[in-house]
PDB file of C-alpha atoms and ligand atoms in Angstrom:
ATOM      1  CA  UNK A   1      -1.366  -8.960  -4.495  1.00 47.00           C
ATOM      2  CA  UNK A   2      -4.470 -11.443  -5.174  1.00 49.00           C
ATOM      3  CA  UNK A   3      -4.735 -12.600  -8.584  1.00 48.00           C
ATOM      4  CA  UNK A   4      -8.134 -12.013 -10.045  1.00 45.00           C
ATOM      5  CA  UNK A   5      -9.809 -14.517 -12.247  1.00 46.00           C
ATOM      6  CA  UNK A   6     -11.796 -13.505 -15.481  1.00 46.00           C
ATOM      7  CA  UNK A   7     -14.459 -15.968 -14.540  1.00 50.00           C
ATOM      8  CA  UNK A   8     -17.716 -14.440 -15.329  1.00 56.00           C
ATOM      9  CA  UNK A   9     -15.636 -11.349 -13.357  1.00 65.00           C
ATOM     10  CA  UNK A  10     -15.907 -13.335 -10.092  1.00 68.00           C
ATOM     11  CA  UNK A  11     -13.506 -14.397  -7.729  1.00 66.00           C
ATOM     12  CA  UNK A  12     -13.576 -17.071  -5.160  1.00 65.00           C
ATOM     13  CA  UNK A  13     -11.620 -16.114  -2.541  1.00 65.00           C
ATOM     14  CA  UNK A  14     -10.876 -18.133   0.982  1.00 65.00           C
ATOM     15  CA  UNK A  15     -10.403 -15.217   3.136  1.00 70.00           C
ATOM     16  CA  UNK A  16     -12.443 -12.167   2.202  1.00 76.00           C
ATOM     17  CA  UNK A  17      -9.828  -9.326   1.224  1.00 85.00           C
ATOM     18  CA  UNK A  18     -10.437  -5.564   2.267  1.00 92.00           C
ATOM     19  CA  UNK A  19     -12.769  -3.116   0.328  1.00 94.00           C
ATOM     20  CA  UNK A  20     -11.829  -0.228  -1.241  1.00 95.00           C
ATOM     21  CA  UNK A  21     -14.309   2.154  -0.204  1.00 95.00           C
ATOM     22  CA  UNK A  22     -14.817   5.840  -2.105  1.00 94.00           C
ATOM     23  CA  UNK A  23     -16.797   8.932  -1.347  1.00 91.00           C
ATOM     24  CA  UNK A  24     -19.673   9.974  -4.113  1.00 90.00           C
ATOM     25  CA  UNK A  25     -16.422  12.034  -6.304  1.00 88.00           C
ATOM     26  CA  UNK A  26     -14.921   8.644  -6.309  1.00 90.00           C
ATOM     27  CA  UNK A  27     -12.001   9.611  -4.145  1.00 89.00           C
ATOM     28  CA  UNK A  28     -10.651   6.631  -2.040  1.00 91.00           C
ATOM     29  CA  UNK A  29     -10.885   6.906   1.567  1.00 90.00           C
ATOM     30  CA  UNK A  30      -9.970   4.011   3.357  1.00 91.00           C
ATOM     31  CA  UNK A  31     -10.099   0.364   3.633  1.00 94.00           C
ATOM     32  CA  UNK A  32     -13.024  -1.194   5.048  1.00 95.00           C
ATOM     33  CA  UNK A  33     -13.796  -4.951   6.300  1.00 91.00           C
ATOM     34  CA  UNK A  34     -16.556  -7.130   5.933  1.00 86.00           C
ATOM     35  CA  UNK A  35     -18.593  -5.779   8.641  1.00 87.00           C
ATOM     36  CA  UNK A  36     -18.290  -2.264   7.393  1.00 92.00           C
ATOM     37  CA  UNK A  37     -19.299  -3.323   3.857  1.00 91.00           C
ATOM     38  CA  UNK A  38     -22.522  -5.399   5.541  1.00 86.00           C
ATOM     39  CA  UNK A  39     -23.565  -2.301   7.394  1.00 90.00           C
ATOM     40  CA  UNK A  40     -23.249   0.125   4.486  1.00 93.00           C
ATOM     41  CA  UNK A  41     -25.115  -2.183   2.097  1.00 88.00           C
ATOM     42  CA  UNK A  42     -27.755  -2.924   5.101  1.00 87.00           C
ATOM     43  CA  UNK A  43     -28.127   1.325   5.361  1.00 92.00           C
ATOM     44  CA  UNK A  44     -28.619   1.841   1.557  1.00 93.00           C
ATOM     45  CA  UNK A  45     -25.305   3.579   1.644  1.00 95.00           C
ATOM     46  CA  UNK A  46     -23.220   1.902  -1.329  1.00 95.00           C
ATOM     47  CA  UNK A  47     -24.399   3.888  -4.063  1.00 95.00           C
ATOM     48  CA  UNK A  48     -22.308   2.100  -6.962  1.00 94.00           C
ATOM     49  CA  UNK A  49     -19.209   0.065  -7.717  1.00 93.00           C
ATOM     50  CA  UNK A  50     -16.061   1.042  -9.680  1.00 90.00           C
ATOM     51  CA  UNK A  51     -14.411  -2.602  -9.235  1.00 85.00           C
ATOM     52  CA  UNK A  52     -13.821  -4.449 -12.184  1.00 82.00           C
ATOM     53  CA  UNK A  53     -14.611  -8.093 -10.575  1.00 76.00           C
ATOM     54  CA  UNK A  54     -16.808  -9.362  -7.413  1.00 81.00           C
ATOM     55  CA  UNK A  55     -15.382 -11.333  -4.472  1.00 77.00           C
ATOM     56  CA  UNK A  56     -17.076 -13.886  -3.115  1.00 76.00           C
ATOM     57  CA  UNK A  57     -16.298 -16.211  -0.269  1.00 70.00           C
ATOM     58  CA  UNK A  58     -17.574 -19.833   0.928  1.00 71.00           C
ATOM     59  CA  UNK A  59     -18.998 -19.721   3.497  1.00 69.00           C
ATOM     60  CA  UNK A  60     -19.971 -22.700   6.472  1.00 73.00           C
ATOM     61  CA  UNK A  61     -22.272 -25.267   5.636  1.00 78.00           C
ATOM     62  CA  UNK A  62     -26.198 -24.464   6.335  1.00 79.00           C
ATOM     63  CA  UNK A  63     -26.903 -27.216   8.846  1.00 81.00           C
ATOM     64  CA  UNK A  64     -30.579 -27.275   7.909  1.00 82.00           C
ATOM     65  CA  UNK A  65     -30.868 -26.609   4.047  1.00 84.00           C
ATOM     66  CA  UNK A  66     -27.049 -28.180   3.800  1.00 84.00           C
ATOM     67  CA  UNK A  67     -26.390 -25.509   0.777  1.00 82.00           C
ATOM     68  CA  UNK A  68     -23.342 -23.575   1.634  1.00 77.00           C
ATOM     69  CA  UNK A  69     -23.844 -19.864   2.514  1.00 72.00           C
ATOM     70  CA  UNK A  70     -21.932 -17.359  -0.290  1.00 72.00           C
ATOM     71  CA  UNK A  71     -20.787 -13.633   0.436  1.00 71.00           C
ATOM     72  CA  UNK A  72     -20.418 -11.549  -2.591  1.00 78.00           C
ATOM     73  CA  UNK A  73     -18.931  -8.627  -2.030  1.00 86.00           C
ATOM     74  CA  UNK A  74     -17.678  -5.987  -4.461  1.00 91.00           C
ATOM     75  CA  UNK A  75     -13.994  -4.806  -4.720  1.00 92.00           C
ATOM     76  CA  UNK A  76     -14.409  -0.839  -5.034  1.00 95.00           C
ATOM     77  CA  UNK A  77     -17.830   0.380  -3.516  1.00 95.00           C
ATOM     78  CA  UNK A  78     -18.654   4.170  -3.642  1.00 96.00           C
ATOM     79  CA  UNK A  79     -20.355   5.154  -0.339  1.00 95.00           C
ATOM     80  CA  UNK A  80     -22.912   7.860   0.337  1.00 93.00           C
ATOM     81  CA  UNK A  81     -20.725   9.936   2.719  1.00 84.00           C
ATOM     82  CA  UNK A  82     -19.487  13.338   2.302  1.00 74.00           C
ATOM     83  CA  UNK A  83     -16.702  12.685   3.479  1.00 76.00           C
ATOM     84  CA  UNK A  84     -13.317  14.766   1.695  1.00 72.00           C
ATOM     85  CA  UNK A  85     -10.589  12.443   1.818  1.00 70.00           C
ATOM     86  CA  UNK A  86      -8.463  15.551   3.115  1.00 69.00           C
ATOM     87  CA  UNK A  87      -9.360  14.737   6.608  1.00 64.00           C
ATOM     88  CA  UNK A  88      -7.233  11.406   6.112  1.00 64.00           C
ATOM     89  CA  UNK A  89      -4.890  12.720   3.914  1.00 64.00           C
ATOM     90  CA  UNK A  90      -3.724  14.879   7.395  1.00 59.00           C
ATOM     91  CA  UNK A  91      -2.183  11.590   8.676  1.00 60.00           C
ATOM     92  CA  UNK A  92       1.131  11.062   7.239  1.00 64.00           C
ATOM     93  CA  UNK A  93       1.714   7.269   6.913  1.00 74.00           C
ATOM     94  CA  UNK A  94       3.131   5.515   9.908  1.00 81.00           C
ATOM     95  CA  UNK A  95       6.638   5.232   9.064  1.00 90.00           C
ATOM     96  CA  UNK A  96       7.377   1.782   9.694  1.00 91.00           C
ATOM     97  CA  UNK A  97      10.188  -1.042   7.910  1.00 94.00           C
ATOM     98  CA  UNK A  98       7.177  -2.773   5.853  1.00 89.00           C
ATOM     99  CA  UNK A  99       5.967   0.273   4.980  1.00 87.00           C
ATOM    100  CA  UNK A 100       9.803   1.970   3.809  1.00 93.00           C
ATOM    101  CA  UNK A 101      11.119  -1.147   2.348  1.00 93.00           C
ATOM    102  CA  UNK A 102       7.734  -1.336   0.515  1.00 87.00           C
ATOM    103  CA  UNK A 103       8.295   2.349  -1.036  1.00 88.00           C
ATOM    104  CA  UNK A 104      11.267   1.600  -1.898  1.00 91.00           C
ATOM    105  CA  UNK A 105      10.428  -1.912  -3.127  1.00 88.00           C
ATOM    106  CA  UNK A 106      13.265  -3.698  -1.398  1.00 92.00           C
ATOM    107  CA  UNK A 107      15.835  -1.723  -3.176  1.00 94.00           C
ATOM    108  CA  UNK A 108      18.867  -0.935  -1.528  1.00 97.00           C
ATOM    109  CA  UNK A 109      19.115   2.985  -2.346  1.00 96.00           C
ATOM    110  CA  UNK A 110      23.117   2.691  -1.816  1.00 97.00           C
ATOM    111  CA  UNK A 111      23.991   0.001  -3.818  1.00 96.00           C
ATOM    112  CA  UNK A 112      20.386  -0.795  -6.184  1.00 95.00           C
ATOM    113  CA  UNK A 113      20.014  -4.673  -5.430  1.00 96.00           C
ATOM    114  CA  UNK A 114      17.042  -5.639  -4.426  1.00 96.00           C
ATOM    115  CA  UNK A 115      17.127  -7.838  -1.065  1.00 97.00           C
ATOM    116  CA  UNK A 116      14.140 -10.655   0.724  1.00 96.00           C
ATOM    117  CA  UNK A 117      13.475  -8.058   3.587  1.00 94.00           C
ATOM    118  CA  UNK A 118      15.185  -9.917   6.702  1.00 95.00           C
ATOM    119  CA  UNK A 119      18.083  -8.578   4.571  1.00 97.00           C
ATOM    120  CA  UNK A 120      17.282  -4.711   4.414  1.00 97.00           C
ATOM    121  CA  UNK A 121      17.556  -1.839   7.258  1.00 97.00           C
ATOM    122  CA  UNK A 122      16.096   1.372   8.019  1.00 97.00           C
ATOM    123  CA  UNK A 123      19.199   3.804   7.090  1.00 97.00           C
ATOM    124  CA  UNK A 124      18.874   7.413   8.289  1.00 97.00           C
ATOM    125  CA  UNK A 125      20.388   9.763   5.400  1.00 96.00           C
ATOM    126  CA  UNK A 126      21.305  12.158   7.329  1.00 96.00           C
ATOM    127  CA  UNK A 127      22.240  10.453  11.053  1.00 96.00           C
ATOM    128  CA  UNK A 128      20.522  10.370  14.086  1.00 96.00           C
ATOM    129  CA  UNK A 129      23.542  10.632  16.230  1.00 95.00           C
ATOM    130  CA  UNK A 130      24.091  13.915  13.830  1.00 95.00           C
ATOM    131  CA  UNK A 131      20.847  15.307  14.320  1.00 95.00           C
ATOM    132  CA  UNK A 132      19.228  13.409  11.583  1.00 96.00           C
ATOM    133  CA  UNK A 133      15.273  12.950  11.806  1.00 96.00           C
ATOM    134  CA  UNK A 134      13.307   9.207  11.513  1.00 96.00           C
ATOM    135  CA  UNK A 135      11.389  10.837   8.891  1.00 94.00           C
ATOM    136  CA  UNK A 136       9.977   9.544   5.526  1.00 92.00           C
ATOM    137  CA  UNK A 137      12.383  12.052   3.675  1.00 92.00           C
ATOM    138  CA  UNK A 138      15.245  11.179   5.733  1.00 96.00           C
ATOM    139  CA  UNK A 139      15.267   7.359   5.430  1.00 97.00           C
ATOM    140  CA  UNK A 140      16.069   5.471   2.662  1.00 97.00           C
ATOM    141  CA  UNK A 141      15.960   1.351   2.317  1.00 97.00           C
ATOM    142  CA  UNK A 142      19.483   0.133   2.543  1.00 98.00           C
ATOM    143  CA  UNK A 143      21.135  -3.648   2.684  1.00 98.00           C
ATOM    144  CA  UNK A 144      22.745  -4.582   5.689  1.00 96.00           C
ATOM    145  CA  UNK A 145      25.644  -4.485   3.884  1.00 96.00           C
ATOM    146  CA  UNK A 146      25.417  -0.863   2.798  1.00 97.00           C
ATOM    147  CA  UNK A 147      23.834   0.293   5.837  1.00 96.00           C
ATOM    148  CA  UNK A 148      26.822  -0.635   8.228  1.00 96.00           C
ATOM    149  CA  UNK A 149      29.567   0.225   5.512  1.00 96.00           C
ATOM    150  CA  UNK A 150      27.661   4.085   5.554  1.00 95.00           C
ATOM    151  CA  UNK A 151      27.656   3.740   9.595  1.00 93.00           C
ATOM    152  CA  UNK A 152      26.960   6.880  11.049  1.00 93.00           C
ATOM    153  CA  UNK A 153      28.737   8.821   8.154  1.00 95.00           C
ATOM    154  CA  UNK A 154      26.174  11.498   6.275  1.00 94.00           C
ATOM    155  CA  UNK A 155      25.698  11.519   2.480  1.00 93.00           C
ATOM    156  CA  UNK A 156      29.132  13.769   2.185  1.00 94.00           C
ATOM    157  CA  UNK A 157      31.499  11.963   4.400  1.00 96.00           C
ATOM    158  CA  UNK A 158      30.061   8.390   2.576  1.00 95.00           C
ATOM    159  CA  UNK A 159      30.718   9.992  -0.558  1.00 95.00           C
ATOM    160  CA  UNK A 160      34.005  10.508   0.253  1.00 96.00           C
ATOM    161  CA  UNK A 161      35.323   7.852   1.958  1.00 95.00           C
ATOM    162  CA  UNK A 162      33.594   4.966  -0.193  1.00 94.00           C
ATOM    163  CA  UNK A 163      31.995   6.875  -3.564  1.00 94.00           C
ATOM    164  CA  UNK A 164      28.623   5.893  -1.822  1.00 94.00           C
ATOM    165  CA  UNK A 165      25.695   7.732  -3.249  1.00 94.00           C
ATOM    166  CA  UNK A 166      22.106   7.744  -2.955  1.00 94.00           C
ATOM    167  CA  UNK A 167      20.732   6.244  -5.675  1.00 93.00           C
ATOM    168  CA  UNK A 168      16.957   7.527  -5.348  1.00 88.00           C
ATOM    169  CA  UNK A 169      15.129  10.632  -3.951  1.00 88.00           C
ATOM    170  CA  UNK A 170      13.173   9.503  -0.489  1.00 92.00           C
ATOM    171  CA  UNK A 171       9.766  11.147  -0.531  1.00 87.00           C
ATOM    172  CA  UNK A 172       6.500  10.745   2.066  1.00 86.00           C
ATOM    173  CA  UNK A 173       3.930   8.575   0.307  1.00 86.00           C
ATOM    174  CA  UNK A 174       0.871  10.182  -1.080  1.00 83.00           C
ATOM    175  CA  UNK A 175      -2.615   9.488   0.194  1.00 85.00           C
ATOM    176  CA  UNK A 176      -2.792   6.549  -2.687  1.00 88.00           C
ATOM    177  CA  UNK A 177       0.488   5.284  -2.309  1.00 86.00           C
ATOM    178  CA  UNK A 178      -0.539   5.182   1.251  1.00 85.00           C
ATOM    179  CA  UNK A 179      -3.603   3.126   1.280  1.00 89.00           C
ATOM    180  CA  UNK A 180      -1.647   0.729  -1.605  1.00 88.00           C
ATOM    181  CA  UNK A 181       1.232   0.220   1.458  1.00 82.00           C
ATOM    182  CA  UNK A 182      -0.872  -0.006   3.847  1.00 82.00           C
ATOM    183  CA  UNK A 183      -3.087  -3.249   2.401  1.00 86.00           C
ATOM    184  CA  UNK A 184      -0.765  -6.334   2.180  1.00 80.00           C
ATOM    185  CA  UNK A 185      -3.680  -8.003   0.033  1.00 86.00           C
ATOM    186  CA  UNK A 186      -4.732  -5.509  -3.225  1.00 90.00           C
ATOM    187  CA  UNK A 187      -6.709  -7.082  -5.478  1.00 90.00           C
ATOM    188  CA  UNK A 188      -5.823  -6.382  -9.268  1.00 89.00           C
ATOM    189  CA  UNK A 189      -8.780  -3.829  -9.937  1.00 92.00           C
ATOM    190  CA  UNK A 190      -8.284  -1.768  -6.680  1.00 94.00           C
ATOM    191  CA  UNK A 191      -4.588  -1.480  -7.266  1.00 93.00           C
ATOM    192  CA  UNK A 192      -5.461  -0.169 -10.972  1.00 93.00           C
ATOM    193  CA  UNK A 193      -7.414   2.093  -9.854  1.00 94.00           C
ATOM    194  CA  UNK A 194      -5.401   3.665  -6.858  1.00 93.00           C
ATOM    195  CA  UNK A 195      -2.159   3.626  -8.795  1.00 91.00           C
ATOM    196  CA  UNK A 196      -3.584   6.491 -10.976  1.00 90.00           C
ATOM    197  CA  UNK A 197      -3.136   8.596  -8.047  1.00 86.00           C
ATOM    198  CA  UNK A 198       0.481   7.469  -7.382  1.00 85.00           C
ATOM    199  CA  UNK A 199       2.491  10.209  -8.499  1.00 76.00           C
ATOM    200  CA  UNK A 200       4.684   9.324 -11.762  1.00 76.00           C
ATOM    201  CA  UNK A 201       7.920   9.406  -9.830  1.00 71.00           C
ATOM    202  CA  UNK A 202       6.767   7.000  -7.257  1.00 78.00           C
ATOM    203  CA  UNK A 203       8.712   3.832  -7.359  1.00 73.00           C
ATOM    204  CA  UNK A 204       5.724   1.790  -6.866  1.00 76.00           C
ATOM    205  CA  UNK A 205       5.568   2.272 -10.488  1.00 76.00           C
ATOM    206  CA  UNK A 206       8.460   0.363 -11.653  1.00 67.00           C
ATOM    207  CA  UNK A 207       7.066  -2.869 -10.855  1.00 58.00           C
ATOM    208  CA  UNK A 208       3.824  -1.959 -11.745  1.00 49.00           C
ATOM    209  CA  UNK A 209       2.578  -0.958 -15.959  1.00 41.00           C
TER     210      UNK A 209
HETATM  211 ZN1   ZN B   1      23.223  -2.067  -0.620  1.00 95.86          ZN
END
């Protein structure tokens, strides 16, 4: 996450991060770049801002007037679309290691440590070689260590043989928690704001309040 500055609610930034961008009920939708942002402010289409600071970027050197050219952009823009964010909601997050050990917040759910992420596996609850899906609800962030002790054992057989147990429910990501996994750069304001749509059991919330 990019720390924000209290300066004057601006922040200088060297690469521009993405914009939050919300339909008129203020419901996030996506991510959007620079060149989205340019067109919707060049169309009349960013009806207000919910971000709580600006962004603004140095840019190259004028080579006539020799001022340097400044982008400010804002954080959160609301856009005039009417679009529902159901139609994005459809597609389920794309289950990837990044995305699961980010979930899980590089906790092993066997053992609870928390691990740098060249450390941490994919482990499939319920096996693949047993029939086991690579689904969000059956994978859970395990260590290496864990993860080859549990082998291709389910929950039961682990259980038995070593006391292993799962230490946290796996769940698919909601819409929010989606867009917050899916941006490696949040700014402070626009994880505030999506956070309040993380449900409360979410463990993005234990390193976050
Ligand atoms: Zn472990």
């Amino acid at each position: 996450m990019l720390e924000n500055t209290e300066n004057d609610g601006v922040q200088m930034v060297d690469e521009l991060p993405l914009i939050l961008k919300l339909n008129a009920n203020t419901e996030p939708l996506e991510w959007i770049d620079y060149e989205d942002y340019a067109y919707y402010a060049s169309t009349n289409k960013i009806l207000d801002s919910m971000g709580k600071f600006r962004v603004m970027l140095r840019g190259g050197i004028n080579a006539v007037t020799g001022k340097q050219s400044i982008l400010e952009l804002d954080s959160i823009i609301i856009v005039d679309c009417d679009v529902s964010p159901h139609s994005y909601r459809n597609h389920a997050p794309a289950l990837t290691n990044p995305a699961l050990f980010e979930r899980d917040r590089n906790t092993c759910g066997y053992c609870g440590r928390t691990f740098k992420r060249k450390d941490l596996s994919r482990d499939h609850i319920h096996p693949i070689s047993k029939g086991g899906k690579d689904t969000w609800k059956n994978v859970i962030t395990a260590c290496v260590g864990c993860n080859r002790m549990k082998d291709d054992m389910t929950l039961e057989q682990a259980a038995a043989k070593f006391d292993m147990e799962l230490l946290f429910v796996p769940y698919t990501p909601n819409f929010h928690e989606h867009l917050i996994l899916k941006n490696r750069r949040i700014l402070v304001d626009q994880m505030e704001f999506l956070m309040k749509g993380v449900d409360k059991d979410s463990r993005l919330h234990h390193n976050w309040n």
